Amino acid sequence: MRILLFVLMMLSVSASFAGTRGQFLGMQFIVNIASVMYDGSNDSSPQILFEAMDRPEQDSMIGRGKVLESPQKVLNFICARKGENNYHCAIYIHKSALGRIAPGKAYFDARGEQARALFEQFHTENGRLSFKDGDGLFQIEATPERFVMKFDAQGV
């Protein structure tokens, strides 16, 4: 019994070191990606997203950063620079025709003009945007025709 308790404690402690977390809040799902993790190590994922955004810096609810503007306000996407090598991204996916959310999972899929409007707010290579966070929980795959984001607490 002690061994089982120890294993469960270790699993919960190791999960708390993650740089990417998702939280289901009824009509929206929030994905937080932090560069400074609880154990003091650093994840470059939010910095990569920050630099990929082709947006001007401005004040936001999480600090000075870049804000992605989505058609129909079905997605809020903010990345902020909190200091040297300290970045934070908060992605709010709202339950809508484009966003499906559930505990531990979120999926956003825009096509056509909606996808193009989002895609054009990023620096891209060869007409494609491909991103996966360091924890393997969040990913973006986008072209001018389709913009897909996925979060899964079990991995994408």
PDB file of C-alpha atoms in Angstrom:
ATOM      1  CA  MET A   1       0.000   0.000   0.000  1.00  0.00           C
ATOM      2  CA  ARG A   2       2.871   2.392   0.800  1.00  0.00           C
ATOM      3  CA  ILE A   3       4.443   1.716  -2.593  1.00  0.00           C
ATOM      4  CA  LEU A   4       1.174   2.515  -4.387  1.00  0.00           C
ATOM      5  CA  LEU A   5       0.799   5.748  -2.410  1.00  0.00           C
ATOM      6  CA  PHE A   6       4.417   6.704  -3.208  1.00  0.00           C
ATOM      7  CA  VAL A   7       3.907   6.025  -6.944  1.00  0.00           C
ATOM      8  CA  LEU A   8       0.709   8.113  -6.995  1.00  0.00           C
ATOM      9  CA  MET A   9       2.480  10.993  -5.220  1.00  0.00           C
ATOM     10  CA  MET A  10       5.394  10.871  -7.675  1.00  0.00           C
ATOM     11  CA  LEU A  11       3.047  10.903 -10.673  1.00  0.00           C
ATOM     12  CA  SER A  12       1.172  13.938  -9.360  1.00  0.00           C
ATOM     13  CA  VAL A  13       4.426  15.767  -8.552  1.00  0.00           C
ATOM     14  CA  SER A  14       5.950  15.083 -11.978  1.00  0.00           C
ATOM     15  CA  ALA A  15       2.760  16.259 -13.712  1.00  0.00           C
ATOM     16  CA  SER A  16       2.901  19.537 -11.781  1.00  0.00           C
ATOM     17  CA  PHE A  17       6.249  20.390 -13.429  1.00  0.00           C
ATOM     18  CA  ALA A  18       4.622  20.638 -16.856  1.00  0.00           C
ATOM     19  CA  GLY A  19       4.945  23.899 -18.773  1.00  0.00           C
ATOM     20  CA  THR A  20       1.612  23.352 -20.552  1.00  0.00           C
ATOM     21  CA  ARG A  21      -1.684  23.040 -18.702  1.00  0.00           C
ATOM     22  CA  GLY A  22      -5.297  22.996 -19.823  1.00  0.00           C
ATOM     23  CA  GLN A  23      -8.361  23.942 -17.842  1.00  0.00           C
ATOM     24  CA  PHE A  24     -11.988  23.328 -18.792  1.00  0.00           C
ATOM     25  CA  LEU A  25     -14.265  26.153 -17.651  1.00  0.00           C
ATOM     26  CA  GLY A  26     -17.724  25.316 -18.968  1.00  0.00           C
ATOM     27  CA  MET A  27     -18.077  27.440 -22.125  1.00  0.00           C
ATOM     28  CA  GLN A  28     -14.338  27.855 -22.694  1.00  0.00           C
ATOM     29  CA  PHE A  29     -11.096  25.958 -22.375  1.00  0.00           C
ATOM     30  CA  ILE A  30      -7.866  27.686 -21.370  1.00  0.00           C
ATOM     31  CA  VAL A  31      -4.458  26.421 -22.474  1.00  0.00           C
ATOM     32  CA  ASN A  32      -1.568  27.986 -20.550  1.00  0.00           C
ATOM     33  CA  ILE A  33       1.988  27.516 -21.776  1.00  0.00           C
ATOM     34  CA  ALA A  34       4.702  28.859 -19.455  1.00  0.00           C
ATOM     35  CA  SER A  35       8.427  28.981 -20.102  1.00  0.00           C
ATOM     36  CA  VAL A  36       9.489  28.887 -16.446  1.00  0.00           C
ATOM     37  CA  MET A  37       8.221  25.638 -14.992  1.00  0.00           C
ATOM     38  CA  TYR A  38       7.596  24.753 -11.368  1.00  0.00           C
ATOM     39  CA  ASP A  39      10.877  22.867 -11.046  1.00  0.00           C
ATOM     40  CA  GLY A  40      12.852  25.913 -12.275  1.00  0.00           C
ATOM     41  CA  SER A  41      13.642  24.488 -15.718  1.00  0.00           C
ATOM     42  CA  ASN A  42      12.839  26.389 -18.883  1.00  0.00           C
ATOM     43  CA  ASP A  43      10.594  25.483 -21.840  1.00  0.00           C
ATOM     44  CA  SER A  44      11.064  27.513 -25.040  1.00  0.00           C
ATOM     45  CA  SER A  45       7.559  26.724 -26.375  1.00  0.00           C
ATOM     46  CA  PRO A  46       5.886  30.032 -25.450  1.00  0.00           C
ATOM     47  CA  GLN A  47       8.852  32.019 -26.779  1.00  0.00           C
ATOM     48  CA  ILE A  48       8.621  30.152 -30.087  1.00  0.00           C
ATOM     49  CA  LEU A  49       4.899  30.985 -30.298  1.00  0.00           C
ATOM     50  CA  PHE A  50       5.552  34.620 -29.325  1.00  0.00           C
ATOM     51  CA  GLU A  51       8.161  34.987 -32.062  1.00  0.00           C
ATOM     52  CA  ALA A  52       5.952  33.198 -34.610  1.00  0.00           C
ATOM     53  CA  MET A  53       3.142  35.708 -34.110  1.00  0.00           C
ATOM     54  CA  ASP A  54       3.224  38.450 -36.756  1.00  0.00           C
ATOM     55  CA  ARG A  55       1.512  40.941 -34.476  1.00  0.00           C
ATOM     56  CA  PRO A  56       2.619  44.225 -32.891  1.00  0.00           C
ATOM     57  CA  GLU A  57       3.367  44.212 -29.165  1.00  0.00           C
ATOM     58  CA  GLN A  58       0.679  45.763 -26.976  1.00  0.00           C
ATOM     59  CA  ASP A  59      -0.611  45.620 -23.429  1.00  0.00           C
ATOM     60  CA  SER A  60      -2.737  42.560 -22.680  1.00  0.00           C
ATOM     61  CA  MET A  61      -4.376  40.923 -19.684  1.00  0.00           C
ATOM     62  CA  ILE A  62      -1.209  38.864 -19.054  1.00  0.00           C
ATOM     63  CA  GLY A  63       1.294  41.676 -19.659  1.00  0.00           C
ATOM     64  CA  ARG A  64       3.072  43.293 -22.592  1.00  0.00           C
ATOM     65  CA  GLY A  65       2.770  40.946 -25.526  1.00  0.00           C
ATOM     66  CA  LYS A  66       1.089  39.974 -28.760  1.00  0.00           C
ATOM     67  CA  VAL A  67      -2.595  39.311 -29.269  1.00  0.00           C
ATOM     68  CA  LEU A  68      -4.056  37.242 -32.077  1.00  0.00           C
ATOM     69  CA  GLU A  69      -7.362  38.568 -33.320  1.00  0.00           C
ATOM     70  CA  SER A  70      -9.936  35.961 -34.239  1.00  0.00           C
ATOM     71  CA  PRO A  71     -13.042  36.418 -36.345  1.00  0.00           C
ATOM     72  CA  GLN A  72     -16.273  36.136 -34.363  1.00  0.00           C
ATOM     73  CA  LYS A  73     -14.354  36.199 -31.025  1.00  0.00           C
ATOM     74  CA  VAL A  74     -14.327  32.384 -30.751  1.00  0.00           C
ATOM     75  CA  LEU A  75     -10.644  32.345 -29.826  1.00  0.00           C
ATOM     76  CA  ASN A  76      -8.437  34.539 -27.647  1.00  0.00           C
ATOM     77  CA  PHE A  77      -4.706  33.973 -28.126  1.00  0.00           C
ATOM     78  CA  ILE A  78      -2.219  36.006 -26.098  1.00  0.00           C
ATOM     79  CA  CYS A  79       1.540  35.567 -25.683  1.00  0.00           C
ATOM     80  CA  ALA A  80       3.487  37.854 -23.349  1.00  0.00           C
ATOM     81  CA  ARG A  81       7.125  38.432 -22.538  1.00  0.00           C
ATOM     82  CA  LYS A  82       7.448  38.478 -18.746  1.00  0.00           C
ATOM     83  CA  GLY A  83      11.226  38.979 -18.695  1.00  0.00           C
ATOM     84  CA  GLU A  84      14.374  37.474 -20.120  1.00  0.00           C
ATOM     85  CA  ASN A  85      13.608  33.885 -21.187  1.00  0.00           C
ATOM     86  CA  ASN A  86      10.249  34.132 -19.427  1.00  0.00           C
ATOM     87  CA  TYR A  87       7.224  33.942 -21.721  1.00  0.00           C
ATOM     88  CA  HIS A  88       3.618  32.943 -21.170  1.00  0.00           C
ATOM     89  CA  CYS A  89       0.875  32.139 -23.665  1.00  0.00           C
ATOM     90  CA  ALA A  90      -2.815  31.861 -22.822  1.00  0.00           C
ATOM     91  CA  ILE A  91      -5.148  30.430 -25.439  1.00  0.00           C
ATOM     92  CA  TYR A  92      -8.883  30.624 -24.753  1.00  0.00           C
ATOM     93  CA  ILE A  93     -10.940  28.338 -26.977  1.00  0.00           C
ATOM     94  CA  HIS A  94     -14.642  29.123 -26.715  1.00  0.00           C
ATOM     95  CA  LYS A  95     -17.320  26.507 -27.266  1.00  0.00           C
ATOM     96  CA  SER A  96     -18.618  27.307 -30.747  1.00  0.00           C
ATOM     97  CA  ALA A  97     -19.070  25.890 -34.221  1.00  0.00           C
ATOM     98  CA  LEU A  98     -15.254  26.111 -34.527  1.00  0.00           C
ATOM     99  CA  GLY A  99     -14.302  25.002 -31.013  1.00  0.00           C
ATOM    100  CA  ARG A 100     -15.082  21.729 -29.274  1.00  0.00           C
ATOM    101  CA  ILE A 101     -14.140  21.532 -25.620  1.00  0.00           C
ATOM    102  CA  ALA A 102     -14.391  18.953 -22.849  1.00  0.00           C
ATOM    103  CA  PRO A 103     -12.502  18.182 -19.633  1.00  0.00           C
ATOM    104  CA  GLY A 104      -8.883  17.572 -20.620  1.00  0.00           C
ATOM    105  CA  LYS A 105      -9.440  18.242 -24.338  1.00  0.00           C
ATOM    106  CA  ALA A 106      -9.939  21.128 -26.732  1.00  0.00           C
ATOM    107  CA  TYR A 107     -10.113  21.272 -30.517  1.00  0.00           C
ATOM    108  CA  PHE A 108     -10.356  24.337 -32.739  1.00  0.00           C
ATOM    109  CA  ASP A 109     -10.810  24.046 -36.506  1.00  0.00           C
ATOM    110  CA  ALA A 110     -11.250  27.061 -38.796  1.00  0.00           C
ATOM    111  CA  ARG A 111     -11.488  26.808 -42.573  1.00  0.00           C
ATOM    112  CA  GLY A 112     -11.670  29.173 -45.513  1.00  0.00           C
ATOM    113  CA  GLU A 113     -11.609  32.898 -44.781  1.00  0.00           C
ATOM    114  CA  GLN A 114     -11.603  32.326 -41.008  1.00  0.00           C
ATOM    115  CA  ALA A 115      -8.501  30.127 -41.306  1.00  0.00           C
ATOM    116  CA  ARG A 116      -6.785  32.649 -43.589  1.00  0.00           C
ATOM    117  CA  ALA A 117      -7.490  35.510 -41.152  1.00  0.00           C
ATOM    118  CA  LEU A 118      -5.771  33.553 -38.341  1.00  0.00           C
ATOM    119  CA  PHE A 119      -2.964  32.164 -40.508  1.00  0.00           C
ATOM    120  CA  GLU A 120      -1.971  35.632 -41.744  1.00  0.00           C
ATOM    121  CA  GLN A 121      -1.207  36.685 -38.158  1.00  0.00           C
ATOM    122  CA  PHE A 122       1.791  34.329 -38.022  1.00  0.00           C
ATOM    123  CA  HIS A 123       5.202  34.218 -39.667  1.00  0.00           C
ATOM    124  CA  THR A 124       5.128  30.993 -41.669  1.00  0.00           C
ATOM    125  CA  GLU A 125       7.438  28.832 -43.734  1.00  0.00           C
ATOM    126  CA  ASN A 126       6.467  27.429 -47.124  1.00  0.00           C
ATOM    127  CA  GLY A 127       2.802  28.321 -46.621  1.00  0.00           C
ATOM    128  CA  ARG A 128       2.507  26.271 -43.437  1.00  0.00           C
ATOM    129  CA  LEU A 129       2.571  26.746 -39.667  1.00  0.00           C
ATOM    130  CA  SER A 130       3.433  23.733 -37.535  1.00  0.00           C
ATOM    131  CA  PHE A 131       3.938  23.961 -33.762  1.00  0.00           C
ATOM    132  CA  LYS A 132       3.976  21.461 -30.902  1.00  0.00           C
ATOM    133  CA  ASP A 133       4.752  22.431 -27.314  1.00  0.00           C
ATOM    134  CA  GLY A 134       7.587  20.812 -25.370  1.00  0.00           C
ATOM    135  CA  ASP A 135       5.197  18.690 -23.291  1.00  0.00           C
ATOM    136  CA  GLY A 136       3.428  17.293 -26.372  1.00  0.00           C
ATOM    137  CA  LEU A 137      -0.001  18.418 -25.149  1.00  0.00           C
ATOM    138  CA  PHE A 138      -0.777  21.307 -27.522  1.00  0.00           C
ATOM    139  CA  GLN A 139      -0.301  21.621 -31.250  1.00  0.00           C
ATOM    140  CA  ILE A 140      -1.101  23.943 -34.141  1.00  0.00           C
ATOM    141  CA  GLU A 141      -1.199  22.816 -37.769  1.00  0.00           C
ATOM    142  CA  ALA A 142      -2.207  25.522 -40.199  1.00  0.00           C
ATOM    143  CA  THR A 143      -2.302  26.509 -43.830  1.00  0.00           C
ATOM    144  CA  PRO A 144      -4.174  29.437 -45.408  1.00  0.00           C
ATOM    145  CA  GLU A 145      -7.096  27.032 -45.979  1.00  0.00           C
ATOM    146  CA  ARG A 146      -7.261  25.357 -42.559  1.00  0.00           C
ATOM    147  CA  PHE A 147      -6.190  26.370 -39.045  1.00  0.00           C
ATOM    148  CA  VAL A 148      -6.299  23.572 -36.425  1.00  0.00           C
ATOM    149  CA  MET A 149      -5.336  23.697 -32.730  1.00  0.00           C
ATOM    150  CA  LYS A 150      -5.509  20.718 -30.391  1.00  0.00           C
ATOM    151  CA  PHE A 151      -4.975  20.232 -26.669  1.00  0.00           C
ATOM    152  CA  ASP A 152      -5.162  16.848 -25.023  1.00  0.00           C
ATOM    153  CA  ALA A 153      -3.997  16.225 -21.459  1.00  0.00           C
ATOM    154  CA  GLN A 154      -2.977  12.709 -22.581  1.00  0.00           C
ATOM    155  CA  GLY A 155      -0.880  14.038 -25.483  1.00  0.00           C
ATOM    156  CA  VAL A 156      -1.518  15.096 -29.070  1.00  0.00           C
TER     157      VAL A 156
END
